[in-house]
Amino acid sequence: MRITVCLTQTRPEPWVEGLRAALPDADIQAWEPGAPQADHAVVWAPPQDFIDAQPGLRGLFNIGAGVDALLQLKLPPETQVVRLDDAGMSVQMAEYVCHALIRHFREFDFYEAEAREGRWAFRKPRERADFAVGVMGLGVLGERVARAIGQFEFPVNGWSRSPKAVEGLRCFAGEAAFDDFLGASRVLVNLLPLTEATRGILNSRNLSRLNQGEPGGYLINVARGAHLVEADLIPLLDSGQLAGATLDVFEVEPLPADHPFWRHPKITVTPHGSARTMREASIAQIAGKIRAIERGEPVAGVVDPKRGY
Ligand code: NAP
Ligand code: GLV
């Protein structure tokens, strides 16, 4: 069995070494133009030239959860795309979102500013019942995040494409329930995949519906930059309709130095690191799936190109 590794923005060598250790019988190489046809590929943002040069791949293993960039390429119809299925990401995402939520709810920015001035000042405690959190996307990451938020006793709403029943969550499904979901949520967490149906979903119309249309909504976007209509955000913040936003992902990454999000007082920016790929866990998962596929067994995380995730 031959496996090729084609990673942009990531050094392939540690992946090649790790995969060789996990699959000692396979021939595993970093891809170079002219390399022979492989059975499987381990990829991150590969160029179209790579796909065109490897038309007979059976499995294309993405070293991330989101496959939006991969699905932009022209892929051979027989090639199965497999996304990373947690592999250490969901706990990171839960940490990140709970941190952003609690930082906002407990007004830590206020206390930090007061502490810098040496002031001992209290704010009136807020009621968590007034801070219902809506999690968009109840997949591998969204469900874990929703459960983690529930541990802090916030009311939690979840929205997915297909109906779900998750203990402790008020679940909404499909477009018809979207406005009700938004209205019932004050803090919105985006964990949707980027598809034709979800591109631009964080826009002025939808964000204004948070919190039954009352001012004070808060946005946490940890999925993809193109979910947010960036030009809509600052007017909502400046008018007070939204109280703030924590953004980990952007239309253009790295976020350009002159982008207004960097300096806006109500926006917290992080550099697309809310849930990083953990190399050891990912290699173990991908190697396990390759072994299962070779035995003719089904694997989790197979992407449906028509659905887009
Ligand atoms: P997932 O397991 O595929 O879950 C996707 C969820 O979104 C599912 O619940 C799905 O509904 C729902 N959904 C999809 N299209 C929808 C629509 N049109 N309307 C309503 N719900 C819809 O994905 P995941 O592993 O949780 O990851 C989610 C995304 O997080 C990734 O695609 C990636 O973009 C992003 N991500 C970001 C980072 C980061 O560091 N910032 C790291 C990892 C991942 P069903 O359950 O009904 O199918
Ligand atoms: C990161 O953004 C991922 O999709 O894994």
Short mmCIF file of C-alpha atoms and ligand atoms in Angstrom, two decimals:
data_model
loop_
_atom_site.label_atom_id
_atom_site.label_comp_id
_atom_site.label_asym_id
_atom_site.label_seq_id
_atom_site.Cartn_x
_atom_site.Cartn_y
_atom_site.Cartn_z
CA MET A 1 0.00 0.00 0.00
CA ARG A 2 1.32 3.43 -0.95
CA ILE A 3 0.46 6.62 0.99
CA THR A 4 1.39 10.13 -0.07
CA VAL A 5 1.45 13.18 2.20
CA CYS A 6 0.72 16.62 0.72
CA LEU A 7 0.49 19.43 3.29
CA THR A 8 0.57 23.17 2.71
CA GLN A 9 1.66 25.47 5.57
CA THR A 10 2.72 22.39 7.58
CA ARG A 11 6.00 20.44 7.45
CA PRO A 12 5.26 16.98 6.05
CA GLU A 13 8.27 15.21 7.63
CA PRO A 14 6.84 14.61 11.15
CA TRP A 15 3.61 13.32 9.56
CA VAL A 16 5.51 10.99 7.25
CA GLU A 17 7.58 9.66 10.18
CA GLY A 18 4.51 9.23 12.41
CA LEU A 19 2.53 7.47 9.70
CA ARG A 20 5.49 5.16 8.93
CA ALA A 21 5.62 4.19 12.62
CA ALA A 22 1.85 3.55 12.69
CA LEU A 23 1.69 1.70 9.35
CA PRO A 24 5.07 -0.07 9.07
CA ASP A 25 4.07 -2.14 6.03
CA ALA A 26 3.08 0.84 3.90
CA ASP A 27 5.29 2.85 1.55
CA ILE A 28 4.80 6.42 2.82
CA GLN A 29 6.39 9.48 1.19
CA ALA A 30 5.94 13.25 1.09
CA TRP A 31 4.41 14.03 -2.30
CA GLU A 32 6.53 15.48 -5.09
CA PRO A 33 5.50 16.05 -8.71
CA GLY A 34 6.10 12.84 -10.69
CA ALA A 35 5.53 10.56 -7.66
CA PRO A 36 3.75 7.26 -8.46
CA GLN A 37 0.01 6.82 -7.89
CA ALA A 38 -0.78 6.28 -4.19
CA ASP A 39 -3.70 4.40 -2.62
CA HIS A 40 -4.38 7.03 0.05
CA ALA A 41 -3.32 10.62 0.67
CA VAL A 42 -3.00 12.63 3.87
CA VAL A 43 -3.58 16.27 2.99
CA TRP A 44 -4.11 19.84 4.08
CA ALA A 45 -5.09 22.40 1.41
CA PRO A 46 -3.44 20.49 -1.44
CA PRO A 47 -3.13 22.20 -4.84
CA GLN A 48 -5.31 21.06 -7.75
CA ASP A 49 -2.05 19.86 -9.44
CA PHE A 50 -1.70 17.26 -6.70
CA ILE A 51 -5.25 15.97 -7.18
CA ASP A 52 -4.80 15.90 -10.98
CA ALA A 53 -1.54 13.94 -10.60
CA GLN A 54 -3.18 11.37 -8.26
CA PRO A 55 -6.47 10.46 -10.01
CA GLY A 56 -6.66 6.95 -8.55
CA LEU A 57 -6.69 7.80 -4.82
CA ARG A 58 -9.16 5.75 -2.80
CA GLY A 59 -8.97 7.81 0.39
CA LEU A 60 -8.17 11.48 0.85
CA PHE A 61 -7.58 12.11 4.56
CA ASN A 62 -7.90 15.75 5.62
CA ILE A 63 -5.84 16.71 8.69
CA GLY A 64 -8.58 19.10 9.81
CA ALA A 65 -12.30 18.90 10.55
CA GLY A 66 -13.44 21.40 7.92
CA VAL A 67 -13.33 20.24 4.30
CA ASP A 68 -14.63 23.40 2.60
CA ALA A 69 -11.26 24.18 0.94
CA LEU A 70 -10.84 20.57 -0.19
CA LEU A 71 -14.31 20.46 -1.74
CA GLN A 72 -13.47 23.54 -3.83
CA LEU A 73 -11.08 21.32 -5.81
CA LYS A 74 -12.14 19.09 -8.69
CA LEU A 75 -11.90 15.67 -7.06
CA PRO A 76 -12.18 12.28 -8.79
CA PRO A 77 -15.71 10.94 -8.06
CA GLU A 78 -14.39 7.62 -6.66
CA THR A 79 -12.09 9.26 -4.11
CA GLN A 80 -13.54 9.14 -0.60
CA VAL A 81 -12.86 12.29 1.44
CA VAL A 82 -12.46 11.63 5.17
CA ARG A 83 -12.40 14.48 7.69
CA LEU A 84 -10.67 14.45 11.07
CA ASP A 85 -13.17 13.25 13.60
CA ASP A 86 -12.39 15.12 16.85
CA ALA A 87 -8.89 13.68 17.47
CA GLY A 88 -8.41 16.05 20.41
CA MET A 89 -10.20 19.05 18.89
CA SER A 90 -13.52 19.02 20.72
CA VAL A 91 -12.02 19.52 24.18
CA GLN A 92 -10.04 22.51 22.87
CA MET A 93 -13.15 23.96 21.26
CA ALA A 94 -15.07 23.50 24.51
CA GLU A 95 -12.31 25.32 26.44
CA TYR A 96 -12.18 28.16 23.96
CA VAL A 97 -15.93 28.77 23.74
CA CYS A 98 -16.52 28.46 27.49
CA HIS A 99 -13.65 30.89 28.07
CA ALA A 100 -15.08 33.45 25.63
CA LEU A 101 -18.60 33.05 27.01
CA ILE A 102 -17.58 33.34 30.66
CA ARG A 103 -15.21 36.22 29.98
CA HIS A 104 -18.16 38.12 28.49
CA PHE A 105 -20.79 37.01 31.03
CA ARG A 106 -18.58 37.72 34.07
CA GLU A 107 -17.36 41.02 32.54
CA PHE A 108 -13.69 40.17 32.92
CA ASP A 109 -12.72 42.91 30.43
CA PHE A 110 -14.25 45.45 32.82
CA TYR A 111 -12.44 43.98 35.84
CA GLU A 112 -9.11 43.88 33.98
CA ALA A 113 -9.46 47.55 33.01
CA GLU A 114 -10.37 48.47 36.61
CA ALA A 115 -7.47 46.45 38.03
CA ARG A 116 -5.04 48.25 35.71
CA GLU A 117 -6.19 51.51 37.35
CA GLY A 118 -5.93 50.00 40.85
CA ARG A 119 -9.69 50.27 41.39
CA TRP A 120 -11.74 47.88 43.58
CA ALA A 121 -15.10 47.97 41.81
CA PHE A 122 -18.04 45.57 41.58
CA ARG A 123 -20.65 45.05 38.88
CA LYS A 124 -24.14 43.83 39.62
CA PRO A 125 -24.20 40.05 39.14
CA ARG A 126 -25.92 38.95 35.93
CA GLU A 127 -28.49 36.17 35.71
CA ARG A 128 -27.36 33.26 33.56
CA ALA A 129 -31.02 32.67 32.68
CA ASP A 130 -30.73 35.93 30.69
CA PHE A 131 -27.75 34.59 28.72
CA ALA A 132 -29.13 31.65 26.74
CA VAL A 133 -26.45 30.33 24.40
CA GLY A 134 -27.30 29.14 20.89
CA VAL A 135 -24.88 26.68 19.29
CA MET A 136 -25.14 26.52 15.50
CA GLY A 137 -24.07 23.03 14.42
CA LEU A 138 -24.48 20.03 16.69
CA GLY A 139 -21.82 17.84 15.11
CA VAL A 140 -18.61 16.46 16.57
CA LEU A 141 -17.55 19.85 17.92
CA GLY A 142 -20.87 21.63 18.44
CA GLU A 143 -22.43 18.96 20.61
CA ARG A 144 -19.36 18.78 22.87
CA VAL A 145 -19.32 22.56 23.18
CA ALA A 146 -23.06 22.70 23.95
CA ARG A 147 -22.66 20.08 26.68
CA ALA A 148 -19.70 21.93 28.20
CA ILE A 149 -21.67 25.20 28.32
CA GLY A 150 -24.54 23.32 29.98
CA GLN A 151 -22.17 22.37 32.82
CA PHE A 152 -22.10 26.08 33.76
CA GLU A 153 -25.91 26.08 33.92
CA PHE A 154 -26.53 28.47 31.04
CA PRO A 155 -29.68 27.66 29.09
CA VAL A 156 -28.41 26.07 25.83
CA ASN A 157 -30.10 25.93 22.43
CA GLY A 158 -28.76 23.91 19.51
CA TRP A 159 -29.45 24.17 15.80
CA SER A 160 -28.71 21.48 13.23
CA ARG A 161 -29.86 20.46 9.76
CA SER A 162 -31.54 17.23 10.89
CA PRO A 163 -33.64 16.95 14.07
CA LYS A 164 -31.76 15.91 17.22
CA ALA A 165 -32.51 15.13 20.82
CA VAL A 166 -29.63 15.97 23.17
CA GLU A 167 -30.21 15.86 26.90
CA GLY A 168 -30.05 19.32 28.48
CA LEU A 169 -30.37 21.13 25.14
CA ARG A 170 -33.34 22.76 23.49
CA CYS A 171 -32.88 21.51 19.93
CA PHE A 172 -34.01 23.31 16.78
CA ALA A 173 -33.62 21.90 13.27
CA GLY A 174 -33.74 23.21 9.74
CA GLU A 175 -34.36 26.58 8.17
CA ALA A 176 -37.96 26.78 9.39
CA ALA A 177 -36.81 26.79 13.03
CA PHE A 178 -33.86 29.14 12.53
CA ASP A 179 -35.52 32.41 13.53
CA ASP A 180 -37.00 30.85 16.68
CA PHE A 181 -33.55 29.50 17.55
CA LEU A 182 -31.97 32.95 17.10
CA GLY A 183 -34.67 34.70 19.08
CA ALA A 184 -34.26 32.28 21.97
CA SER A 185 -30.46 32.79 22.09
CA ARG A 186 -28.45 35.75 23.36
CA VAL A 187 -24.93 34.42 22.79
CA LEU A 188 -24.43 32.78 19.40
CA VAL A 189 -21.68 30.21 18.84
CA ASN A 190 -21.02 29.22 15.24
CA LEU A 191 -19.82 25.65 14.67
CA LEU A 192 -21.33 25.01 11.25
CA PRO A 193 -19.37 23.70 8.30
CA LEU A 194 -18.90 26.22 5.48
CA THR A 195 -21.27 25.17 2.68
CA GLU A 196 -23.39 26.94 0.10
CA ALA A 197 -26.26 26.88 2.64
CA THR A 198 -24.23 28.43 5.49
CA ARG A 199 -21.95 30.97 3.74
CA GLY A 200 -22.81 34.48 5.02
CA ILE A 201 -25.27 33.16 7.62
CA LEU A 202 -23.85 35.53 10.27
CA ASN A 203 -25.31 38.66 8.71
CA SER A 204 -27.10 41.77 9.87
CA ARG A 205 -30.56 40.24 9.51
CA ASN A 206 -29.78 37.11 11.51
CA LEU A 207 -27.55 38.68 14.14
CA SER A 208 -30.24 41.32 14.82
CA ARG A 209 -32.68 38.55 15.69
CA LEU A 210 -30.65 37.34 18.69
CA ASN A 211 -32.17 37.89 22.13
CA GLN A 212 -35.71 38.35 20.71
CA GLY A 213 -34.36 41.35 18.76
CA GLU A 214 -33.31 43.16 21.97
CA PRO A 215 -29.82 44.72 22.14
CA GLY A 216 -27.07 42.76 23.92
CA GLY A 217 -26.38 39.73 21.72
CA TYR A 218 -22.85 38.33 21.58
CA LEU A 219 -21.14 36.41 18.75
CA ILE A 220 -18.48 33.70 19.01
CA ASN A 221 -17.37 32.58 15.54
CA VAL A 222 -15.04 29.58 15.61
CA ALA A 223 -16.01 27.87 12.34
CA ARG A 224 -15.06 29.74 9.16
CA GLY A 225 -14.54 33.42 8.34
CA ALA A 226 -16.87 33.27 5.32
CA HIS A 227 -19.82 32.47 7.61
CA LEU A 228 -19.70 36.11 8.73
CA VAL A 229 -20.57 39.05 6.49
CA GLU A 230 -17.69 41.07 7.92
CA ALA A 231 -19.05 44.45 6.81
CA ASP A 232 -22.22 43.85 8.87
CA LEU A 233 -20.49 43.33 12.21
CA ILE A 234 -19.08 46.72 13.18
CA PRO A 235 -22.35 48.65 12.62
CA LEU A 236 -24.14 46.14 14.89
CA LEU A 237 -21.48 46.63 17.58
CA ASP A 238 -21.36 50.40 17.26
CA SER A 239 -25.14 50.72 17.51
CA GLY A 240 -25.13 48.52 20.64
CA GLN A 241 -27.32 45.85 19.02
CA LEU A 242 -24.45 43.44 19.67
CA ALA A 243 -22.44 43.74 22.88
CA GLY A 244 -19.32 42.11 21.46
CA ALA A 245 -17.75 39.37 19.41
CA THR A 246 -14.97 36.83 19.77
CA LEU A 247 -13.64 35.82 16.36
CA ASP A 248 -11.15 33.05 15.65
CA VAL A 249 -11.66 32.84 11.87
CA PHE A 250 -11.71 35.45 9.10
CA GLU A 251 -12.53 35.89 5.44
CA VAL A 252 -8.81 36.52 4.76
CA GLU A 253 -6.25 34.77 6.98
CA PRO A 254 -3.90 35.92 8.39
CA LEU A 255 -6.17 38.85 9.25
CA PRO A 256 -4.59 41.84 7.39
CA ALA A 257 -2.74 44.29 9.66
CA ASP A 258 -5.04 47.18 8.72
CA HIS A 259 -8.30 45.24 9.31
CA PRO A 260 -10.60 47.18 11.69
CA PHE A 261 -11.39 44.02 13.70
CA TRP A 262 -7.91 44.16 15.26
CA ARG A 263 -8.56 47.45 16.99
CA HIS A 264 -12.31 47.43 17.67
CA PRO A 265 -12.84 47.60 21.48
CA LYS A 266 -15.73 45.11 21.38
CA ILE A 267 -13.96 42.48 19.26
CA THR A 268 -11.53 39.86 20.51
CA VAL A 269 -9.37 38.34 17.75
CA THR A 270 -7.48 35.06 17.91
CA PRO A 271 -5.47 33.57 15.03
CA HIS A 272 -7.56 30.55 13.96
CA GLY A 273 -6.35 28.42 16.83
CA SER A 274 -9.48 27.58 18.81
CA ALA A 275 -9.01 23.86 18.04
CA ARG A 276 -5.61 22.89 16.64
CA THR A 277 -4.86 19.62 14.91
CA MET A 278 -3.08 17.36 17.40
CA ARG A 279 -0.53 15.45 15.32
CA GLU A 280 -0.13 12.25 17.36
CA ALA A 281 -3.88 11.73 17.87
CA SER A 282 -4.59 12.56 14.23
CA ILE A 283 -1.98 10.14 12.90
CA ALA A 284 -3.38 7.39 15.14
CA GLN A 285 -6.90 8.09 13.89
CA ILE A 286 -5.96 8.27 10.20
CA ALA A 287 -3.82 5.11 10.41
CA GLY A 288 -6.71 3.29 12.11
CA LYS A 289 -9.11 4.37 9.38
CA ILE A 290 -6.70 3.34 6.59
CA ARG A 291 -6.36 -0.10 8.21
CA ALA A 292 -10.17 -0.37 8.47
CA ILE A 293 -10.69 0.66 4.84
CA GLU A 294 -8.09 -1.90 3.74
CA ARG A 295 -10.09 -4.56 5.63
CA GLY A 296 -13.23 -3.39 3.82
CA GLU A 297 -14.83 -1.90 6.96
CA PRO A 298 -16.75 1.40 7.10
CA VAL A 299 -15.13 4.40 8.83
CA ALA A 300 -16.51 7.50 10.55
CA GLY A 301 -16.07 10.98 9.14
CA VAL A 302 -16.66 10.24 5.45
CA VAL A 303 -17.70 13.48 3.74
CA ASP A 304 -20.79 13.69 1.57
CA PRO A 305 -19.72 16.03 -1.27
CA LYS A 306 -23.36 16.84 -2.12
CA ARG A 307 -24.07 17.98 1.45
CA GLY A 308 -20.72 19.77 1.58
CA TYR A 309 -19.58 18.34 4.92
P1 NAP B 1 -19.68 18.23 11.80
O1 NAP B 1 -19.45 17.11 12.74
O2 NAP B 1 -19.76 17.94 10.34
O3 NAP B 1 -21.04 18.95 12.28
C1 NAP B 1 -21.67 19.91 11.51
C2 NAP B 1 -22.99 20.30 12.15
O4 NAP B 1 -23.54 21.39 11.42
C3 NAP B 1 -24.02 19.17 12.13
O5 NAP B 1 -24.78 19.18 13.32
C4 NAP B 1 -24.92 19.57 10.95
O6 NAP B 1 -26.25 19.13 11.04
C5 NAP B 1 -24.89 21.07 11.06
N1 NAP B 1 -25.25 21.71 9.78
C6 NAP B 1 -24.64 21.59 8.59
N2 NAP B 1 -25.27 22.30 7.64
C7 NAP B 1 -26.32 22.89 8.27
C8 NAP B 1 -27.37 23.73 7.84
N3 NAP B 1 -27.46 24.13 6.56
N4 NAP B 1 -28.29 24.11 8.74
C9 NAP B 1 -28.24 23.71 10.03
N5 NAP B 1 -27.26 22.90 10.51
C10 NAP B 1 -26.31 22.50 9.63
O7 NAP B 1 -18.55 19.34 11.97
P2 NAP B 1 -17.59 19.59 13.22
O8 NAP B 1 -16.52 18.58 13.31
O9 NAP B 1 -18.44 19.79 14.42
O10 NAP B 1 -16.90 20.96 12.79
C11 NAP B 1 -17.66 22.12 12.46
C12 NAP B 1 -16.76 23.14 11.79
O11 NAP B 1 -15.86 23.73 12.71
C13 NAP B 1 -15.83 22.60 10.71
O12 NAP B 1 -16.52 22.40 9.48
C14 NAP B 1 -14.78 23.68 10.61
O13 NAP B 1 -15.14 24.64 9.64
C15 NAP B 1 -14.80 24.33 11.99
N6 NAP B 1 -13.54 24.12 12.73
C16 NAP B 1 -12.84 25.21 13.13
C17 NAP B 1 -11.69 25.03 13.85
C18 NAP B 1 -10.91 26.21 14.35
O14 NAP B 1 -9.80 26.04 14.86
N7 NAP B 1 -11.43 27.40 14.27
C19 NAP B 1 -11.23 23.74 14.16
C20 NAP B 1 -11.97 22.66 13.73
C21 NAP B 1 -13.14 22.86 13.01
P3 NAP B 1 -26.61 17.55 11.03
O15 NAP B 1 -26.17 17.06 12.40
O16 NAP B 1 -28.07 17.52 10.87
O17 NAP B 1 -25.83 16.94 9.91
C1 GLV B 2 -9.58 23.84 11.36
O1 GLV B 2 -10.03 24.91 11.11
C2 GLV B 2 -10.18 22.60 10.98
O2 GLV B 2 -11.11 22.62 10.16
O3 GLV B 2 -9.74 21.56 11.46
#
